XYZ file of C-alpha atoms in Angstrom:
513
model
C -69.444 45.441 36.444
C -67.927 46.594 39.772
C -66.333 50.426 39.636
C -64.328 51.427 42.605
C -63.422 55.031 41.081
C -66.745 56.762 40.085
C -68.664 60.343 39.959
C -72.576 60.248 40.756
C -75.079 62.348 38.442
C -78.180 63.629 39.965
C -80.220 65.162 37.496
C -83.037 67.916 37.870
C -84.466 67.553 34.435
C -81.241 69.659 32.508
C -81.072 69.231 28.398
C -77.302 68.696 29.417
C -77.147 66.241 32.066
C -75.838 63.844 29.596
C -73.098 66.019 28.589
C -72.064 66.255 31.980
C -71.389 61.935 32.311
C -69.932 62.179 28.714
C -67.251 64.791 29.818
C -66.888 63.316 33.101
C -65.674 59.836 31.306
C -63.971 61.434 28.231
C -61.640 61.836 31.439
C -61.262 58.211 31.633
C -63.351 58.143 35.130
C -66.588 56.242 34.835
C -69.670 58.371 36.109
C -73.390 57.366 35.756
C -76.792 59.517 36.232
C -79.411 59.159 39.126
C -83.101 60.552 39.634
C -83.217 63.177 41.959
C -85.168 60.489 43.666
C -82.582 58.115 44.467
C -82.589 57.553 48.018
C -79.925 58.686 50.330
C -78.740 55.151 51.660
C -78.630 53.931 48.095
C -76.069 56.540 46.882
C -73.987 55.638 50.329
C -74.064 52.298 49.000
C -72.634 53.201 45.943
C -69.919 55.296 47.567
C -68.919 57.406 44.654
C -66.051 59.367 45.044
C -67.938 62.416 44.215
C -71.471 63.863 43.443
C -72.562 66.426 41.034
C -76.029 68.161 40.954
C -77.008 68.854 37.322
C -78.780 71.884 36.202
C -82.738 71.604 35.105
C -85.813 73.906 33.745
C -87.255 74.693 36.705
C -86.909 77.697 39.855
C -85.829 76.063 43.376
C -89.296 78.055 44.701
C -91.366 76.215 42.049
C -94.230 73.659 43.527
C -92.925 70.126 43.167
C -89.156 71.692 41.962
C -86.713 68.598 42.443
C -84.603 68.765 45.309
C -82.285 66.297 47.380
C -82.322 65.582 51.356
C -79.708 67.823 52.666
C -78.585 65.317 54.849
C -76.593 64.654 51.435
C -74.823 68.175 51.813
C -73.497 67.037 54.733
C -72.036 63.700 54.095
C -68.529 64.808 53.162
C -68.596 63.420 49.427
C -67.167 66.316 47.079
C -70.345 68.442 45.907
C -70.366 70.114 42.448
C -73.475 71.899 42.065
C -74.174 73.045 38.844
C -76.923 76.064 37.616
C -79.930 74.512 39.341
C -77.427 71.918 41.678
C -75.756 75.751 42.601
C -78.976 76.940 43.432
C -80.921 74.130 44.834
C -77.402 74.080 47.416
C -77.782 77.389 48.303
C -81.245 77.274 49.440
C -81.189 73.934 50.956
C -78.025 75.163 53.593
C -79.875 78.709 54.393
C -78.670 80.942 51.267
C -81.593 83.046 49.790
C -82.182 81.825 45.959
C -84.514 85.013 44.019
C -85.613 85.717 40.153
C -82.766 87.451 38.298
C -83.134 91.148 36.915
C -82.927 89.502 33.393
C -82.540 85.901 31.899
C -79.154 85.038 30.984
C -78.678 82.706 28.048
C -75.375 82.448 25.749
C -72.141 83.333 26.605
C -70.507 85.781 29.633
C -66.682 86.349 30.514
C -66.037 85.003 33.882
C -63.516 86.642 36.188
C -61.226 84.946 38.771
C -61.822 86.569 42.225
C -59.946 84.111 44.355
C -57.746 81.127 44.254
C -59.739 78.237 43.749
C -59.051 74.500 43.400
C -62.050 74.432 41.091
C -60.613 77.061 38.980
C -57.144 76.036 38.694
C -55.418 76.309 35.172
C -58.202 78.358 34.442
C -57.328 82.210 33.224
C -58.143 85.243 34.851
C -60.766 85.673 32.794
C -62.726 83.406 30.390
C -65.954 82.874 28.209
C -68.621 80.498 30.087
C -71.935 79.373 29.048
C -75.312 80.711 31.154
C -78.593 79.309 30.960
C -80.906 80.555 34.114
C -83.380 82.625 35.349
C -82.852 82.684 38.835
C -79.953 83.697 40.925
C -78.179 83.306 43.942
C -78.453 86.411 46.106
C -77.054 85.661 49.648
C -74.434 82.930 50.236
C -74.907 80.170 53.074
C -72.831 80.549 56.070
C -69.488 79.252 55.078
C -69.173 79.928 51.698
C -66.874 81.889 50.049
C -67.171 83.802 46.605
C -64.471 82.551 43.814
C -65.762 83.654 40.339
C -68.318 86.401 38.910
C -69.327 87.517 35.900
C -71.176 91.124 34.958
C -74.472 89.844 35.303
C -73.854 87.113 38.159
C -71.965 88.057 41.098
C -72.017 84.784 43.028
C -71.179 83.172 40.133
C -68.395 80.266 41.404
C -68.736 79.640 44.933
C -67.239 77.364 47.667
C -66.961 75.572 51.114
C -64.022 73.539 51.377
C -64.970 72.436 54.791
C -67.855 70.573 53.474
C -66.619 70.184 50.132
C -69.294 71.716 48.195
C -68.637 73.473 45.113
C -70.611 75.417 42.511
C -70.966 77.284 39.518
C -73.722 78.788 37.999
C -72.717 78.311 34.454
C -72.695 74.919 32.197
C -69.183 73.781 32.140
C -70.064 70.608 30.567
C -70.943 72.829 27.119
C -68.494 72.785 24.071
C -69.099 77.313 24.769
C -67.621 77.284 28.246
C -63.476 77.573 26.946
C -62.117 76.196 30.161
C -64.904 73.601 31.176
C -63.077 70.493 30.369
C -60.524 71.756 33.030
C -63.208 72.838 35.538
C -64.365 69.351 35.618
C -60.539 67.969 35.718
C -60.320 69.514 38.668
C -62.957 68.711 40.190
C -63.087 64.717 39.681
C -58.747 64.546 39.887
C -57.781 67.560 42.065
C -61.098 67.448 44.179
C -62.232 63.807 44.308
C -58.968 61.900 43.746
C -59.973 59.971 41.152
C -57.393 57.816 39.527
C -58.746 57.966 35.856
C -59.143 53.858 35.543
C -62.199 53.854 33.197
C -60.290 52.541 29.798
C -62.068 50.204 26.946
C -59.594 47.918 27.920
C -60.755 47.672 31.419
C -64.628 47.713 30.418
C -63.400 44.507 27.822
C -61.428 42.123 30.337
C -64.056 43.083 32.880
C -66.970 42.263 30.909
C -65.394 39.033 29.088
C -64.824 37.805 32.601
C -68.405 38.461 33.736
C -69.993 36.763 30.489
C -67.680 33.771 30.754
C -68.941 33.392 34.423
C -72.807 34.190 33.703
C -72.898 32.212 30.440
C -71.043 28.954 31.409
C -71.482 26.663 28.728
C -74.826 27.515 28.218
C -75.616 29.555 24.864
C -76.415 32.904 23.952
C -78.309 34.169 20.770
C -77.915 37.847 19.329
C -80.114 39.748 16.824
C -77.469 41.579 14.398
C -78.932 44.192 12.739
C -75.460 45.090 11.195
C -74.745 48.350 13.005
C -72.027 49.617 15.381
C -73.874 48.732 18.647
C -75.167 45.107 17.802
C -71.770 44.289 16.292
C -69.722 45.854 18.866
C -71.971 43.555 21.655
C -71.821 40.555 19.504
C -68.181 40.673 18.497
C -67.557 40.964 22.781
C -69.840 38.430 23.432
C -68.093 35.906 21.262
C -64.795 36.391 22.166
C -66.270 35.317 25.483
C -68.184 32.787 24.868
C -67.431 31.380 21.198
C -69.336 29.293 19.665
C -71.996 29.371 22.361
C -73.281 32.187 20.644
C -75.395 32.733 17.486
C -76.392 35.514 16.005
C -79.858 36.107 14.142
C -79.539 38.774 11.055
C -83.197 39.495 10.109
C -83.549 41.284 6.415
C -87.089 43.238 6.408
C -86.785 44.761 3.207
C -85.837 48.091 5.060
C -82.426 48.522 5.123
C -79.916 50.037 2.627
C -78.872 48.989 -0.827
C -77.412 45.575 -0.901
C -77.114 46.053 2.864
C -78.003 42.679 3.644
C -75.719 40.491 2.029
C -72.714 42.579 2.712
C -73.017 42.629 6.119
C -73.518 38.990 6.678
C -70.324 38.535 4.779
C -68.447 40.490 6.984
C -69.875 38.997 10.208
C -69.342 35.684 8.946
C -65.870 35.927 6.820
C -64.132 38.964 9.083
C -65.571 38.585 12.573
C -65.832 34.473 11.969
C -69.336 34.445 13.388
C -71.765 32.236 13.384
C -74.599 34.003 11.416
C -78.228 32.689 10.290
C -79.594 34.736 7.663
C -83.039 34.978 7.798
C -84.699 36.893 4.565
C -88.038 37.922 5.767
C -88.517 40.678 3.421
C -91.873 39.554 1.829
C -93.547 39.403 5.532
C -92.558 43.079 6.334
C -93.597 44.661 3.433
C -96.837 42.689 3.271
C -97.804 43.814 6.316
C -96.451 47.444 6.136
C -98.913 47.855 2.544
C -101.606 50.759 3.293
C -99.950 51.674 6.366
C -99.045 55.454 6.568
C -99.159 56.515 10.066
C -95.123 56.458 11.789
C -96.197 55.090 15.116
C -98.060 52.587 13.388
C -95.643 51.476 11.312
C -92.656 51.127 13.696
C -94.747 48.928 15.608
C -96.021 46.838 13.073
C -91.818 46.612 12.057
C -91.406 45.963 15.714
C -93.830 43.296 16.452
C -92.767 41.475 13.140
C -89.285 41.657 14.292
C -90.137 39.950 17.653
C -92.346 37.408 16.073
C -89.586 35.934 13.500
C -86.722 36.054 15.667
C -88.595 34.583 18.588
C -89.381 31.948 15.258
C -85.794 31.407 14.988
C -84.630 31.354 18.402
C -86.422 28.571 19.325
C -85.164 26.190 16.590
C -81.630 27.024 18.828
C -81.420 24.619 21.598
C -80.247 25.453 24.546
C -80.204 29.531 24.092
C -81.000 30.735 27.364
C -79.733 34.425 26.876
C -80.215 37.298 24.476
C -77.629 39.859 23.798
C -78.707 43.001 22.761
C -76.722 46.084 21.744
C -78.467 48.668 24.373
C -76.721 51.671 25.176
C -76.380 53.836 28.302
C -78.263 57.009 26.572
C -81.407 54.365 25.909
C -81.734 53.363 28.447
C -81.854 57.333 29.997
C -84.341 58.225 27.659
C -86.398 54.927 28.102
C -87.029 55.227 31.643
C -88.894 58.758 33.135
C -87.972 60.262 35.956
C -90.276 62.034 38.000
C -90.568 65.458 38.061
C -87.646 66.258 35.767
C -86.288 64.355 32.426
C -89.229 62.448 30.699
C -89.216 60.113 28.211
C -88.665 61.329 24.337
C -89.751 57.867 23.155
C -89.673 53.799 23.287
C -86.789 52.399 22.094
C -86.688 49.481 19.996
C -83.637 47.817 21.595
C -84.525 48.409 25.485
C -86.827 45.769 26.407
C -89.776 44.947 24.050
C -89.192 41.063 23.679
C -91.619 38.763 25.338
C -91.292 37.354 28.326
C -92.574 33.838 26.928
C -89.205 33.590 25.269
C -87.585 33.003 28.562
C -84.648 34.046 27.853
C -81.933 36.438 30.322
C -80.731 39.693 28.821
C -77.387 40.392 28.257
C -76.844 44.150 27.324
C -72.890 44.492 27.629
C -73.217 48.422 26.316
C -75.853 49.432 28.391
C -73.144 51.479 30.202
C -71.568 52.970 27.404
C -72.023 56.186 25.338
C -71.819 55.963 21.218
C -68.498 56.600 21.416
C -66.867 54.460 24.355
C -68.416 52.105 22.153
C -66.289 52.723 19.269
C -63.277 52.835 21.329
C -63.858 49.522 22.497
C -64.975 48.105 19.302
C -60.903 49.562 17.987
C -59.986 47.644 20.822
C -61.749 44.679 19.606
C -60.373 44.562 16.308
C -63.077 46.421 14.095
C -61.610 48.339 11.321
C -62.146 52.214 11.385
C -64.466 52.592 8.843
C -67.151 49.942 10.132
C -67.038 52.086 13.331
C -67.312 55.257 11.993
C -70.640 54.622 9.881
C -73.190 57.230 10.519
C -76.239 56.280 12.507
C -78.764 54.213 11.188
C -82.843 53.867 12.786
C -83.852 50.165 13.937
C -87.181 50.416 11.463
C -84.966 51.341 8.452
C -86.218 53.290 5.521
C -89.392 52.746 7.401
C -88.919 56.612 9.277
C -87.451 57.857 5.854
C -90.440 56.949 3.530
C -93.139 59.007 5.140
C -96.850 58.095 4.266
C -96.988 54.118 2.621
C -94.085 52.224 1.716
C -93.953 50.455 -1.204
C -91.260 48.245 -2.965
C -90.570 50.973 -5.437
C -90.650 54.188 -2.856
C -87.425 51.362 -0.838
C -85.519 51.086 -4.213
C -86.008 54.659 -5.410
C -84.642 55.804 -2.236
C -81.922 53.256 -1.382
C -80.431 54.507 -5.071
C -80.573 57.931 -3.812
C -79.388 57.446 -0.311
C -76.497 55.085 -1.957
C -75.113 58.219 -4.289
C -75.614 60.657 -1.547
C -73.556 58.495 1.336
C -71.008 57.650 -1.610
C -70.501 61.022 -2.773
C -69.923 61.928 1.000
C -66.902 59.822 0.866
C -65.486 60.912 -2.536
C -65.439 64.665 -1.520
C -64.262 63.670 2.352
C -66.784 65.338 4.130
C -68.630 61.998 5.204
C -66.333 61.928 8.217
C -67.057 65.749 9.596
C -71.050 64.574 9.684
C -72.481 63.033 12.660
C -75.006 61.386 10.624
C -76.614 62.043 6.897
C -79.264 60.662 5.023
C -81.861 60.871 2.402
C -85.414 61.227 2.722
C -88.192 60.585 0.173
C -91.071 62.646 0.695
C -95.212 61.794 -0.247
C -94.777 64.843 -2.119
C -94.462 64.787 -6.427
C -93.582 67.995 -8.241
C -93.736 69.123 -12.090
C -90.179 68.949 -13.701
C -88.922 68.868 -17.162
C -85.985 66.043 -18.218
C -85.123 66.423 -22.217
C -88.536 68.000 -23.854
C -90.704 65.722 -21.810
C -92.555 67.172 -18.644
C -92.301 64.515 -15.387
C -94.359 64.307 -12.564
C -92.084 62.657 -9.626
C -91.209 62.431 -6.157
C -89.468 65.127 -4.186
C -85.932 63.604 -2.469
C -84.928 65.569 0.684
C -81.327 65.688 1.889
C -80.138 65.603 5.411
C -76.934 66.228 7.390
C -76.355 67.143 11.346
C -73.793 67.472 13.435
C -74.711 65.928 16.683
C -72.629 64.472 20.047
C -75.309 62.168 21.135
C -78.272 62.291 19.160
C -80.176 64.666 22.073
C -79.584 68.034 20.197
C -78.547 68.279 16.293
C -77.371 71.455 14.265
C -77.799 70.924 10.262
C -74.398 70.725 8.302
C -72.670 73.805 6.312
C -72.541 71.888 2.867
C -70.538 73.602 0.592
C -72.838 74.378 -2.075
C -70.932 72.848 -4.910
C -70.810 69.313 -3.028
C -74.441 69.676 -2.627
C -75.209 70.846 -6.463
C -73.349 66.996 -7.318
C -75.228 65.153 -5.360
C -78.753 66.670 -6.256
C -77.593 66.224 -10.273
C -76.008 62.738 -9.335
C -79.234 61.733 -8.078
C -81.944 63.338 -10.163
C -79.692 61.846 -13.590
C -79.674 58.371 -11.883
C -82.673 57.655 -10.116
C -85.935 57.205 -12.172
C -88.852 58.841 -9.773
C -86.787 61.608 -8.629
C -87.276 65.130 -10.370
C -86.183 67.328 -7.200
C -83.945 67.430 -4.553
C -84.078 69.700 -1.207
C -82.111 70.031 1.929
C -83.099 70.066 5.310
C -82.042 72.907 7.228
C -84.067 72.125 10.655
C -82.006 72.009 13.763
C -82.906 69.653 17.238
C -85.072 70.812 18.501
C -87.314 72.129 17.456
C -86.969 69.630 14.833
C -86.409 65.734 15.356
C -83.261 64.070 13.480
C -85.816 61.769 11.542
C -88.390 62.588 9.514
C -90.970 60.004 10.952
């Protein structure tokens, strides 16, 4: 896809540096993140219309701290240096960079000392988000001081003669009040971007690019039924037709009835051309005795692989996969040195072998979770298809810690089924980022009528979450939660006791497993 009006990410290693590119393009400019490794005449090449430096964990003095050449200071691309980017700026163009006093973490009040492009729209004084150790002591020549706050004198900074900015706050967090305006200003009023990066551009351009690449060759896609394989595969036929066929695998592992319902929909609503392959035997077979996680996501994994690449070559003439990758997995999937590493493999980015043959077509790989659902509105897909919560490529695989076995799936695809459905009655299913139930190796003594049971614990969970990267549990109301916990205990035979989850991310993972 070719982008004319774009903001470059380098990241240092920050928790938020994906924050910062979803911000940047809920302003309807496209913006993508770079290594601090990227070479200098590779970001010329790309000719972005402006630059920011992210923040990151480490001190500018540190051995092997990320930096940049500062032949990139001096190019005349708008510079927004932010925490770390501030800091790492400073040092690199003679400013002196030294151990703050005392952390600062949370929330300060910023005050206005000077008119400031940066700051426009902005009020004299406002509540910003801090996260640093360090702190910028003495200014390079040519900088002037905009903002402060008590504990950070040099706190917004400038040099509109080389058109570097920073701040030494996060305005990319939900805390900072005025940081969606902060970075308005800084990719409109300082970079002159147009604001061209609409789902409807991303579609035509995309539709136009598939139609070229594919020809009248054929495409196959494995639909696993959720937003980001349907969202791909509903784009990819609308380019290409009836080139394409899509490959819905059933392992056993997904939720009730889930199956069968979604292959009606792809087939009756989206008028795709579906094979349903029910493979449900094999998984399971091969999952039996199996307790550790890693273990079993790749047994699920190479099992996948091995009856799809089954199926695909009974398609003649496929010569390209589509898969529903999206921009944050492929972040996460690929280290970079010396500041962000990798969380984990994901299933979806890469994995397939090379035997097959076949080129990859990943039309989301530049999209965030929720570009994606604007473009899938644009595409037709009704509302509540987009909005499902979340769901893991191994299934109830990560949900069943320890073995699985057919009756630990159906015990907890009734409970997950009430829970998810009770979500909707109340209307709360909508304020959750994604919920689910769990159904621990645990069994605890209960008492139903005048008999005593023995039976499996169920645990509950509900975040709130903007990418997956950080989670905070939901604020049930208590009542809602008492239903669901009677609901299921009353209903499902093997459950005598239901808890909730109250772990945030981190320290805690969103999965159990």
């Amino acid at each position: 896809m070719v982008i004319t009006d774009n903001i470059l990410i380098i990241d240092f290693g920050s928790q938020f540096t994906q924050l910062i590119a979803r911000k940047i393009r809920e302003l309807n400019v496209y913006s993508r993140i770079y290594p601090h490794t990227y070479p200098l005449e590779e970001i010329l090449k790309i000719n972005p219309k402006g630059i920011i430096l992210s923040g990151g964990p480490m001190s500018v003095y540190d051995e092997n701290a990320p930096h940049i050449p500062v032949e990139l200071l001096e190019t005349g691309i708008p510079i927004l240096g932010i925490c770390y980017g501030l800091q790492l700026t400073c040092k690199l163009l003679g400013g002196k960079v030294s151990p703050a006093s005392s952390r600062e973490y949370g929330k300060a009040i910023l005050s206005k000392i000077s008119e400031s492009e940066l700051l426009a729209n902005v009020p004299g004084e406002s509540v910003v988000w801090m996260s640093h150790g360090d702190h910028v002591e003495e200014l390079p020549a040519g900088f002037n001081l905009t903002a402060s706050t008590p504990d950070t004198h040099f706190c917004c900074i400038e040099n509109k003669s080389k058109n570097i900015y920073g701040v030494q706050f996060h305005p990319e967090v939900y805390h900072t009040e005025s940081g969606k305006d902060i970075l308005k200003n800084f990719v409109y009023g300082i970079c002159s971007c147009t604001g061209n990066w609409l789902p409807e551009y991303f579609i035509d351009t995309e539709i136009k690019e598939i139609k070229s690449l594919v020809g009248e060759k054929k495409a196959i896609c494995a639909l696993s039924g959720g937003v980001d394989s349907t969202v791909a595969a509903v784009l990819i036929n609308k380019a290409i037709g009836d080139k394409l066929t899509c490959v819905h695998i059933d392992n056993g592992l997904m939720r009730k009835n889930e199956s069968e319902t979604v292959v009606k929909k792809f087939r009756d609503v989206f008028n795709l051309n579906v094979i349903y392959i029910d493979a449900k035997d094999l998984f399971l077979n091969r999952l039996a005795g199996v307790t550790e996680p890693e273990k079993k996501r790749k047994i699920i994994g190479n099992t996948f692989i091995e009856v799809f690449e089954r199926e695909a070559k009974k398609i003649e003439g496929a010569e390209f996969l589509v898969q529903g990758t999206l921009y944050p997995d492929v972040i996460e999937s690929v280290p970079v040195k010396g500041a962000s590493v990798t969380i984990k493999t994901h299933h979806n980015v890469g994995g397939l072998p090379e035997k097959m043959n076949l080129k990859l077509i990943e039309p989301l790989r530049e999209l965030f979770k929720d570009e994606v659902r604007n473009a899938g509105r644009k595409l037709g897909i009704d509302e509540e298809f987009l909005m499902r919560h979340p769901f893991p490529g191994p299934g109830l695989a990560v949900r069943i810690p320890g073995e699985i076995t057919r009756e630990k799936i159906d015990i907890l695809q009734q409970a997950d089924e009430i829970y998810i459905n009770t979500l909707i009655e109340k209307g709360v299913y909508d304020e959750i980022w994604q919920a689910f139930a769990v159904l621990l190796p645990v069994q605890s003594v209960g008492v139903m009528g005048d008999a005593r049971t023995y039976e499996f614990v169920l645990a509950l969970r509900a975040v709130n979450s903007v990418d997956g990267m950080t989670a905070d549990w939901y604020r049930f109301d208590y009542d809602i939660l008492a239903e669901i916990s009677n609901k299921i205990i009353n209903n499902v035979k093997g459950v005598n006791r239901v808890v909730y989850d109250i772990s945030s991310k981190p320290p805690a993972t969103i999965e159990w497993e």
